[in-house]
Tab-separated table of C-alpha atoms and ligand atoms in Angstrom:
chain	number	residue	atom	x	y	z
A	1	MET	CA	78.393	43.203	93.111
A	2	PHE	CA	76.428	44.248	96.115
A	3	ASN	CA	72.659	44.511	95.486
A	4	ASN	CA	70.573	46.610	97.804
A	5	PRO	CA	67.202	44.764	97.938
A	6	LEU	CA	65.331	47.884	99.175
A	7	LYS	CA	66.771	49.991	96.334
A	8	ALA	CA	65.968	47.274	93.797
A	9	ARG	CA	62.404	47.099	95.084
A	10	GLY	CA	62.187	50.885	94.910
A	11	ASN	CA	63.410	50.874	91.265
A	12	MET	CA	60.913	48.147	90.419
A	13	THR	CA	58.082	50.164	91.997
A	14	LYS	CA	59.105	53.261	90.020
A	15	LYS	CA	59.106	51.209	86.806
A	16	ILE	CA	55.704	49.804	87.487
A	17	ILE	CA	54.345	53.307	88.246
A	18	MET	CA	55.919	54.608	85.045
A	19	ALA	CA	54.455	51.809	83.011
A	20	LEU	CA	51.046	52.343	84.554
A	21	ALA	CA	51.317	56.038	83.926
A	22	LEU	CA	52.201	55.464	80.275
A	23	SER	CA	49.375	53.047	79.711
A	24	PHE	CA	46.927	55.411	81.342
A	25	ILE	CA	48.082	58.265	79.030
A	26	ALA	CA	47.827	56.011	75.960
A	27	PHE	CA	44.369	54.879	77.058
A	28	ALA	CA	43.337	58.453	77.633
A	29	PHE	CA	44.370	59.495	74.206
A	30	LYS	CA	42.816	56.479	72.598
A	31	LYS	CA	39.621	57.109	74.541
A	32	ASP	CA	39.724	60.741	73.585
A	33	ASP	CA	40.133	59.828	69.930
A	34	THR	CA	37.638	57.047	69.686
A	35	ASN	CA	34.927	58.842	71.749
A	36	ILE	CA	35.342	62.287	70.296
A	37	VAL	CA	31.910	62.152	68.556
A	38	LYS	CA	30.064	60.688	71.533
A	39	ASP	CA	31.832	63.077	74.002
A	40	ASN	CA	30.863	66.156	71.946
A	41	PHE	CA	27.278	65.117	71.463
A	42	GLU	CA	26.893	64.438	75.159
A	43	PHE	CA	28.336	67.817	75.796
A	44	ALA	CA	26.072	69.419	73.164
A	45	ALA	CA	22.967	67.779	74.575
A	46	LYS	CA	23.549	69.490	77.940
A	47	GLN	CA	24.837	72.773	76.528
A	48	LEU	CA	21.999	73.160	73.995
A	49	THR	CA	19.403	72.384	76.642
A	50	TYR	CA	20.900	75.290	78.538
A	51	ALA	CA	20.906	77.435	75.440
A	52	LEU	CA	17.221	76.621	74.945
A	53	GLU	CA	16.493	77.875	78.433
A	54	GLU	CA	18.403	81.118	77.723
A	55	ILE	CA	16.621	81.616	74.347
A	56	THR	CA	13.176	81.030	75.883
A	57	LEU	CA	13.948	83.613	78.536
A	58	ALA	CA	15.133	85.980	75.856
A	59	ILE	CA	12.010	85.688	73.760
A	60	ALA	CA	9.639	85.757	76.768
A	61	ASN	CA	11.271	88.587	78.641
A	62	GLU	CA	11.467	91.697	76.431
A	63	SER	CA	12.944	93.821	79.138
A	64	ASP	CA	15.776	91.430	79.967
A	65	SER	CA	18.852	93.650	79.664
A	66	SER	CA	21.057	90.688	79.112
A	67	ILE	CA	19.583	90.129	75.745
A	68	HIS	CA	20.710	92.117	72.732
A	69	ALA	CA	18.374	92.091	69.807
A	70	ARG	CA	19.438	92.471	66.216
A	71	SER	CA	15.936	93.372	65.104
A	72	GLU	CA	14.335	96.623	64.137
A	73	LYS	CA	10.832	95.203	64.491
A	74	GLY	CA	10.890	94.246	68.130
A	75	TRP	CA	11.272	91.222	70.382
A	76	SER	CA	8.488	89.106	68.988
A	77	GLU	CA	10.545	88.734	65.846
A	78	LEU	CA	13.513	87.046	67.521
A	79	VAL	CA	13.939	83.415	66.610
A	80	SER	CA	17.633	82.325	66.939
A	81	PRO	CA	20.802	83.005	68.864
A	82	ARG	CA	23.744	84.304	66.818
A	83	SER	CA	26.628	85.328	69.118
A	84	LEU	CA	27.504	87.168	72.279
A	85	GLU	CA	28.317	90.803	72.907
A	86	PRO	CA	31.671	91.560	74.568
A	87	ASP	CA	29.797	91.926	77.901
A	88	GLY	CA	28.465	88.353	77.530
A	89	SER	CA	24.940	89.292	76.627
A	90	LEU	CA	23.164	87.066	74.098
A	91	ILE	CA	22.663	88.390	70.564
A	92	MET	CA	19.319	87.117	69.270
A	93	VAL	CA	18.216	87.538	65.664
A	94	PRO	CA	14.952	87.544	63.651
A	95	SER	CA	14.301	85.079	60.819
A	96	LYS	CA	15.583	87.523	58.196
A	97	ASP	CA	19.130	87.433	59.601
A	98	TRP	CA	21.545	85.290	57.624
A	99	CYS	CA	22.240	83.261	60.748
A	100	SER	CA	18.622	82.311	61.703
A	101	GLY	CA	18.857	78.707	60.251
A	102	PHE	CA	21.890	77.474	62.102
A	103	PHE	CA	20.339	76.952	65.494
A	104	PRO	CA	17.383	74.870	64.108
A	105	GLY	CA	20.028	73.064	62.067
A	106	GLU	CA	21.963	72.202	65.310
A	107	LEU	CA	18.788	70.772	66.819
A	108	TRP	CA	18.200	68.662	63.705
A	109	TYR	CA	21.779	67.357	64.059
A	110	MET	CA	20.955	66.477	67.708
A	111	TYR	CA	17.975	64.583	66.415
A	112	GLU	CA	20.138	62.833	63.741
A	113	TYR	CA	22.567	61.652	66.347
A	114	THR	CA	20.164	60.703	69.178
A	115	ARG	CA	16.979	59.893	67.218
A	116	SER	CA	15.094	61.327	70.169
A	117	GLU	CA	11.607	62.706	69.556
A	118	GLN	CA	12.400	65.470	71.968
A	119	TRP	CA	15.103	66.936	69.806
A	120	LYS	CA	12.931	66.441	66.789
A	121	ASN	CA	10.126	68.477	68.328
A	122	LEU	CA	12.451	71.213	69.456
A	123	ALA	CA	14.003	71.364	65.990
A	124	HIS	CA	10.603	71.451	64.297
A	125	ARG	CA	9.481	74.375	66.484
A	126	ARG	CA	12.635	76.442	65.756
A	127	THR	CA	12.483	75.600	62.048
A	128	ILE	CA	8.890	76.744	61.346
A	129	ALA	CA	9.678	80.106	62.918
A	130	LEU	CA	11.573	80.763	59.616
A	131	GLU	CA	8.817	80.059	57.203
A	132	ARG	CA	8.217	83.599	56.062
A	133	GLU	CA	11.734	83.726	54.697
A	134	LYS	CA	10.675	81.586	51.692
A	135	TYR	CA	9.403	84.794	50.080
A	136	ASN	CA	12.301	87.050	51.089
A	137	ALA	CA	14.087	87.874	47.815
A	138	THR	CA	16.216	90.711	49.358
A	139	THR	CA	19.127	88.348	50.201
A	140	HIS	CA	21.303	85.566	48.758
A	141	ASP	CA	21.408	83.962	52.207
A	142	MET	CA	18.376	81.717	51.503
A	143	GLY	CA	20.504	78.576	51.484
A	144	PHE	CA	22.152	79.381	54.823
A	145	LYS	CA	18.776	80.076	56.411
A	146	MET	CA	16.513	77.507	54.817
A	147	TYR	CA	18.806	74.609	53.842
A	148	CYS	CA	20.329	74.401	57.252
A	149	SER	CA	16.931	74.368	58.905
A	150	TYR	CA	14.231	73.067	56.481
A	151	GLY	CA	16.799	71.177	54.408
A	152	ASN	CA	17.932	69.061	57.359
A	153	ALA	CA	14.301	68.713	58.467
A	154	TYR	CA	13.291	67.273	55.093
A	155	ARG	CA	16.362	65.057	54.788
A	156	LEU	CA	15.715	63.545	58.184
A	157	THR	CA	11.912	63.249	58.184
A	158	GLY	CA	10.811	63.237	54.549
A	159	ASP	CA	7.859	65.359	55.576
A	160	THR	CA	6.519	67.215	52.437
A	161	VAL	CA	5.601	70.284	54.504
A	162	TYR	CA	9.334	71.063	54.696
A	163	ARG	CA	9.750	70.194	51.031
A	164	ASP	CA	7.214	72.819	49.878
A	165	VAL	CA	8.844	75.537	51.856
A	166	LEU	CA	12.233	74.614	50.426
A	167	LEU	CA	10.984	74.686	46.894
A	168	LYS	CA	9.454	78.115	47.324
A	169	SER	CA	12.745	79.323	48.861
A	170	ALA	CA	14.735	78.047	45.795
A	171	LYS	CA	12.274	79.812	43.470
A	172	THR	CA	12.748	83.034	45.402
A	173	LEU	CA	16.581	82.700	45.471
A	174	ILE	CA	16.951	82.416	41.667
A	175	LYS	CA	15.153	85.700	41.252
A	176	ARG	CA	18.540	87.235	42.186
A	177	PHE	CA	20.333	85.494	39.255
A	178	ASN	CA	21.466	87.752	36.423
A	179	PRO	CA	22.260	85.799	33.261
A	180	VAL	CA	24.460	88.595	31.826
A	181	VAL	CA	26.776	88.380	34.858
A	182	GLY	CA	26.290	84.658	35.294
A	183	SER	CA	25.819	85.028	39.091
A	184	ILE	CA	23.345	85.407	41.861
A	185	ARG	CA	23.611	88.801	43.445
A	186	SER	CA	24.764	88.619	47.031
A	187	TRP	CA	23.998	91.967	48.765
A	188	ASP	CA	21.639	94.797	48.018
A	189	PHE	CA	23.578	97.182	50.119
A	190	GLY	CA	26.838	98.659	48.896
A	191	ASN	CA	25.888	102.053	47.479
A	192	ARG	CA	28.446	103.687	49.725
A	193	TYR	CA	31.136	101.618	48.099
A	194	ASN	CA	29.666	102.305	44.690
A	195	TRP	CA	28.952	98.563	44.212
A	196	LYS	CA	26.486	97.628	41.448
A	197	PHE	CA	26.279	93.833	41.651
A	198	PRO	CA	28.347	92.500	44.605
A	199	VAL	CA	28.955	88.786	44.738
A	200	ILE	CA	30.741	87.263	47.744
A	201	ILE	CA	32.555	83.902	48.062
A	202	ASP	CA	30.129	82.976	50.858
A	203	ASN	CA	27.372	82.697	48.203
A	204	MET	CA	28.782	79.347	47.127
A	205	LEU	CA	27.088	77.697	50.072
A	206	ASN	CA	23.566	78.809	48.842
A	207	LEU	CA	24.023	76.667	45.777
A	208	GLU	CA	23.252	73.548	47.753
A	209	LEU	CA	19.564	74.511	47.893
A	210	LEU	CA	19.452	74.929	44.162
A	211	PHE	CA	21.061	71.487	43.427
A	212	TRP	CA	18.588	69.982	45.803
A	213	ALA	CA	15.620	71.683	44.009
A	214	THR	CA	16.665	70.147	40.695
A	215	LYS	CA	17.029	66.696	42.196
A	216	GLU	CA	13.648	66.999	43.845
A	217	THR	CA	11.648	68.370	40.768
A	218	GLY	CA	13.662	67.360	37.782
A	219	ASP	CA	13.741	70.996	36.658
A	220	SER	CA	17.271	71.803	35.654
A	221	THR	CA	16.785	75.539	35.854
A	222	PHE	CA	17.997	75.555	39.491
A	223	SER	CA	21.132	73.489	38.955
A	224	ASN	CA	21.953	75.338	35.668
A	225	ILE	CA	21.957	78.623	37.662
A	226	ALA	CA	24.094	77.015	40.401
A	227	ILE	CA	26.596	75.736	37.878
A	228	THR	CA	26.720	79.117	36.092
A	229	HIS	CA	27.315	80.861	39.355
A	230	ALA	CA	30.061	78.425	40.347
A	231	ASN	CA	31.807	78.854	37.024
A	232	THR	CA	31.658	82.697	37.195
A	233	THR	CA	33.035	82.572	40.713
A	234	LEU	CA	35.777	80.164	39.729
A	235	LYS	CA	36.836	82.542	37.034
A	236	ASN	CA	36.776	85.803	38.931
A	237	HIS	CA	37.095	85.228	42.655
A	238	PHE	CA	40.402	83.349	42.794
A	239	ARG	CA	44.024	84.556	42.681
A	240	PRO	CA	46.805	82.548	41.049
A	241	ASP	CA	47.654	80.987	44.514
A	242	TYR	CA	44.009	79.791	44.858
A	243	SER	CA	43.186	82.137	47.733
A	244	SER	CA	40.002	84.100	47.064
A	245	TYR	CA	38.772	87.656	47.065
A	246	HIS	CA	35.786	88.240	49.330
A	247	VAL	CA	33.765	90.549	47.089
A	248	VAL	CA	33.686	90.858	43.307
A	249	ASP	CA	31.589	93.696	41.940
A	250	TYR	CA	30.114	93.210	38.429
A	251	ASP	CA	28.459	95.555	35.998
A	252	PRO	CA	24.944	94.106	35.780
A	253	LYS	CA	24.457	95.357	32.230
A	254	THR	CA	27.678	93.988	30.682
A	255	GLY	CA	28.750	91.290	33.155
A	256	GLU	CA	32.251	92.922	33.357
A	257	VAL	CA	34.102	92.733	36.652
A	258	ARG	CA	34.143	96.360	37.909
A	259	ASN	CA	36.392	95.740	40.958
A	260	LYS	CA	37.363	93.388	43.772
A	261	TYR	CA	37.239	94.088	47.470
A	262	THR	CA	37.095	92.729	50.888
A	263	HIS	CA	34.325	93.390	53.411
A	264	GLN	CA	35.225	91.299	56.387
A	265	GLY	CA	38.828	90.520	55.684
A	266	TYR	CA	42.013	92.500	56.450
A	267	SER	CA	42.562	94.012	53.006
A	268	LYS	CA	41.585	93.684	49.401
A	269	GLU	CA	44.484	91.352	48.667
A	270	SER	CA	44.346	89.406	51.912
A	271	ALA	CA	42.993	85.942	52.460
A	272	TRP	CA	40.036	86.233	54.942
A	273	ALA	CA	39.998	82.862	56.732
A	274	ARG	CA	36.221	82.159	56.597
A	275	GLY	CA	36.176	83.069	52.950
A	276	GLN	CA	38.709	80.322	52.204
A	277	ALA	CA	36.546	77.857	54.100
A	278	TRP	CA	33.358	78.890	52.170
A	279	GLY	CA	35.265	78.441	48.932
A	280	LEU	CA	36.475	74.974	49.992
A	281	TYR	CA	33.032	73.868	51.071
A	282	GLY	CA	31.442	75.462	48.023
A	283	TYR	CA	33.548	73.633	45.413
A	284	MET	CA	33.382	70.379	47.392
A	285	LEU	CA	29.540	70.476	47.186
A	286	CYS	CA	29.586	71.541	43.474
A	287	TYR	CA	31.796	68.474	42.748
A	288	ARG	CA	29.588	66.197	44.836
A	289	GLU	CA	26.436	67.383	42.993
A	290	THR	CA	27.807	67.509	39.455
A	291	GLY	CA	30.893	65.241	39.269
A	292	LYS	CA	32.639	68.007	37.282
A	293	GLN	CA	36.384	67.484	37.655
A	294	GLU	CA	37.229	71.261	37.620
A	295	TYR	CA	35.358	71.684	40.919
A	296	LEU	CA	37.256	68.906	42.589
A	297	VAL	CA	40.495	70.409	41.362
A	298	GLN	CA	39.491	73.838	42.759
A	299	ALA	CA	38.627	72.249	46.188
A	300	GLN	CA	42.038	70.453	46.158
A	301	LYS	CA	43.849	73.640	45.426
A	302	ILE	CA	42.018	75.622	48.103
A	303	ALA	CA	42.790	72.839	50.610
A	304	THR	CA	46.465	72.957	49.626
A	305	TYR	CA	46.456	76.796	49.995
A	306	ILE	CA	44.969	76.542	53.518
A	307	PHE	CA	47.058	73.681	54.896
A	308	SER	CA	50.375	74.826	53.442
A	309	HIS	CA	50.011	78.410	54.671
A	310	ALA	CA	52.880	79.628	56.856
A	311	ASN	CA	50.417	81.530	59.109
A	312	LEU	CA	48.222	78.516	59.820
A	313	PRO	CA	48.871	77.635	63.465
A	314	ASN	CA	49.958	74.087	64.493
A	315	ASP	CA	46.545	73.407	65.919
A	316	LEU	CA	45.026	74.082	62.443
A	317	ILE	CA	42.606	76.652	63.828
A	318	PRO	CA	43.278	79.710	61.678
A	319	TYR	CA	43.545	83.388	62.629
A	320	TRP	CA	40.661	85.416	61.276
A	321	ASP	CA	42.665	86.405	58.201
A	322	TYR	CA	45.805	84.560	56.881
A	323	ASP	CA	47.406	87.938	56.243
A	324	ALA	CA	46.355	89.660	59.514
A	325	PRO	CA	49.263	91.999	60.372
A	326	GLU	CA	49.819	91.118	64.049
A	327	ILE	CA	49.885	87.285	63.713
A	328	PRO	CA	50.314	85.550	66.260
A	329	ASN	CA	48.601	88.256	68.257
A	330	GLU	CA	45.385	88.164	66.299
A	331	PRO	CA	42.023	86.624	67.144
A	332	LYS	CA	41.309	83.236	65.741
A	333	ASP	CA	38.240	82.147	63.728
A	334	VAL	CA	36.940	78.740	64.853
A	335	SER	CA	33.989	79.056	62.416
A	336	ALA	CA	36.512	78.860	59.533
A	337	ALA	CA	37.955	75.740	61.108
A	338	THR	CA	34.647	73.912	61.649
A	339	CYS	CA	33.412	74.702	58.063
A	340	THR	CA	36.754	73.470	56.704
A	341	ALA	CA	36.600	70.221	58.779
A	342	SER	CA	33.134	69.468	57.515
A	343	ALA	CA	34.216	70.049	53.913
A	344	LEU	CA	37.284	67.852	54.412
A	345	TYR	CA	35.198	64.835	55.642
A	346	SER	CA	33.031	65.108	52.593
A	347	LEU	CA	36.140	65.186	50.427
A	348	CYS	CA	37.340	61.979	52.038
A	349	ASP	CA	34.469	60.284	50.338
A	350	LEU	CA	34.707	62.171	47.097
A	351	ASP	CA	38.478	62.089	46.544
A	352	LYS	CA	39.605	58.751	47.961
A	353	GLU	CA	43.201	59.177	46.707
A	354	ASN	CA	43.701	62.053	49.162
A	355	ALA	CA	41.341	60.828	51.812
A	356	GLN	CA	44.008	60.022	54.423
A	357	LYS	CA	45.389	63.500	54.267
A	358	TYR	CA	41.932	65.190	54.513
A	359	LYS	CA	40.929	62.944	57.375
A	360	LYS	CA	44.122	63.675	59.367
A	361	TRP	CA	43.566	67.508	58.981
A	362	ALA	CA	39.882	67.224	59.898
A	363	ASP	CA	40.508	64.922	62.861
A	364	THR	CA	43.254	67.288	64.162
A	365	ILE	CA	40.821	70.242	63.899
A	366	LEU	CA	38.131	68.398	65.886
A	367	GLU	CA	40.556	67.105	68.498
A	368	ASN	CA	41.936	70.533	69.159
A	369	LEU	CA	38.507	72.144	69.248
A	370	THR	CA	37.384	69.550	71.750
A	371	ARG	CA	40.501	69.932	73.912
A	372	SER	CA	40.984	73.704	73.922
A	373	TYR	CA	38.106	75.642	72.377
A	374	ARG	CA	34.916	74.270	74.023
A	375	ALA	CA	32.898	76.551	76.162
A	376	PRO	CA	32.652	75.400	79.826
A	377	LEU	CA	29.373	73.657	80.437
A	378	HIS	CA	26.419	75.997	81.231
A	379	SER	CA	28.426	79.063	80.284
A	380	ASN	CA	28.410	81.429	77.328
A	381	LYS	CA	24.608	81.275	76.965
A	382	GLY	CA	24.891	77.730	75.673
A	383	PHE	CA	27.233	78.169	72.670
A	384	LEU	CA	29.455	75.139	72.091
A	385	LEU	CA	32.702	76.676	70.955
A	386	LEU	CA	34.660	79.902	71.833
A	387	HIS	CA	36.997	81.985	69.731
A	388	SER	CA	35.295	82.841	66.446
A	389	THR	CA	35.474	86.097	64.579
A	390	GLY	CA	32.549	87.505	62.629
A	391	ALA	CA	33.692	90.819	61.201
A	392	LYS	CA	36.970	92.127	62.642
A	393	PRO	CA	37.109	95.362	60.520
A	394	PHE	CA	33.810	96.393	62.098
A	395	ASN	CA	34.895	95.226	65.526
A	396	SER	CA	31.854	93.040	65.482
A	397	GLU	CA	31.806	89.497	67.058
A	398	VAL	CA	35.561	89.363	67.579
A	399	ASP	CA	36.794	86.424	69.600
A	400	GLN	CA	33.260	85.366	70.417
A	401	PRO	CA	31.128	82.179	69.988
A	402	LEU	CA	29.227	82.150	66.689
A	403	VAL	CA	26.166	79.931	65.994
A	404	TYR	CA	27.562	78.843	62.607
A	405	ALA	CA	30.794	77.645	64.171
A	406	ASP	CA	28.763	75.286	66.291
A	407	TYR	CA	26.594	74.183	63.416
A	408	TYR	CA	29.527	73.135	61.233
A	409	PHE	CA	31.121	71.559	64.348
A	410	LEU	CA	28.188	69.165	64.825
A	411	GLU	CA	27.993	68.610	61.060
A	412	ALA	CA	31.635	67.678	60.938
A	413	LEU	CA	31.259	65.295	63.931
A	414	LEU	CA	28.308	63.514	62.236
A	415	LYS	CA	30.274	63.154	59.043
A	416	LYS	CA	33.308	61.761	60.920
A	417	ASP	CA	31.069	59.318	62.657
A	418	LYS	CA	29.469	58.124	59.377
A	419	LEU	CA	32.810	57.975	57.611
A	420	GLU	CA	34.292	55.762	60.311
A	421	LYS	CA	31.278	53.571	60.394
A	422	GLY	CA	31.181	53.265	56.595
A	423	VAL	CA	27.782	54.877	56.335
A	424	ASN	CA	27.003	57.055	53.250
A	425	PHE	CA	26.493	60.727	53.677
B	501	LIG	N1	28.268	84.949	55.230
B	501	LIG	C1	28.741	85.975	56.123
B	501	LIG	C2	29.917	85.592	56.930
B	501	LIG	O1	30.598	84.620	56.638
B	501	LIG	O2	30.263	86.283	57.810
């Protein structure tokens, strides 16, 4: 057989190029996978530095028309970024806003990862701007605000200044508990819906502050209230398929359920994506703090509901509501995905039998967020992730960055890091 040496050499070159290309792709994926935590924290360091510049400008320059304030009291009250308006302007909020604790929390996570005094000082400054909230009994969002900021501060520094504020916050939060209902009241608004004692699934996250207060003081009042609230929610918020209602309204005199609703979801009977994430995280933390099997079972069932849902996209980043009518032409909610990923990493540690499955889901979420949802550097006023949805029915914060999406993103990355290094968390 006649062999053409030139052709043979050409084929060999092609094979070598192909082999090199394949090993490059494999290396790139491996690198991507093994460095996902480092890569995102390096990105966050630059992006949050830019965010701090934007925030400083926002607070200093009252007349800056690119800043949108969610405060009736004026610019001096603004403490934290929350989201962007559709025109790209920054939404800043005062300490009373439910989102005020997430940005300080992100800065504490930067400190946790880098151990740099610079991040610690920045985090401290943003945290103490929230102190007055310790006496604000008009909201159930105390945990979101104070545990994400002061809670991380105390966990990472052990400074009792933070502890005192946290304990006062926990005492204020339990004023909203009604023993007849067996729940902490979520919202004070709702007259226009004829609500008497609305409780939302989101409220589960605020229980972390109460479990902490009992561990810190030995006073079981706090954890008893948290457990009662978790049991009442378990009984009334969930459907037979383990999806949850957003709002359950109770009669505060009898404890009877008056009605069930949605506020931020598509419809009363739909599964609002972030609500499912709050539920998963909430029962994960209740199991972690109490060891009660029923809470683990609830978290397992919620995870199964989410990850077997026909409307969950392949990238595992959900649309804003699992029953949104125009799927796949609906906005996504990255915040639901980051909160879910963080809860799943914790479950890896708590439910070892299913750990592999949880880790695979959480890793897939983080990989896809890193690849396709990150804001370009020095854009979007310093938010880390794009494509979250705050309240679609009100056309508010639709397909925008949200500060809590970023907070749970960093939290999930830290947990992944610790899990892979065998460090407790
Ligand atoms: N906790 C309010 C929300 O999830 O939008």
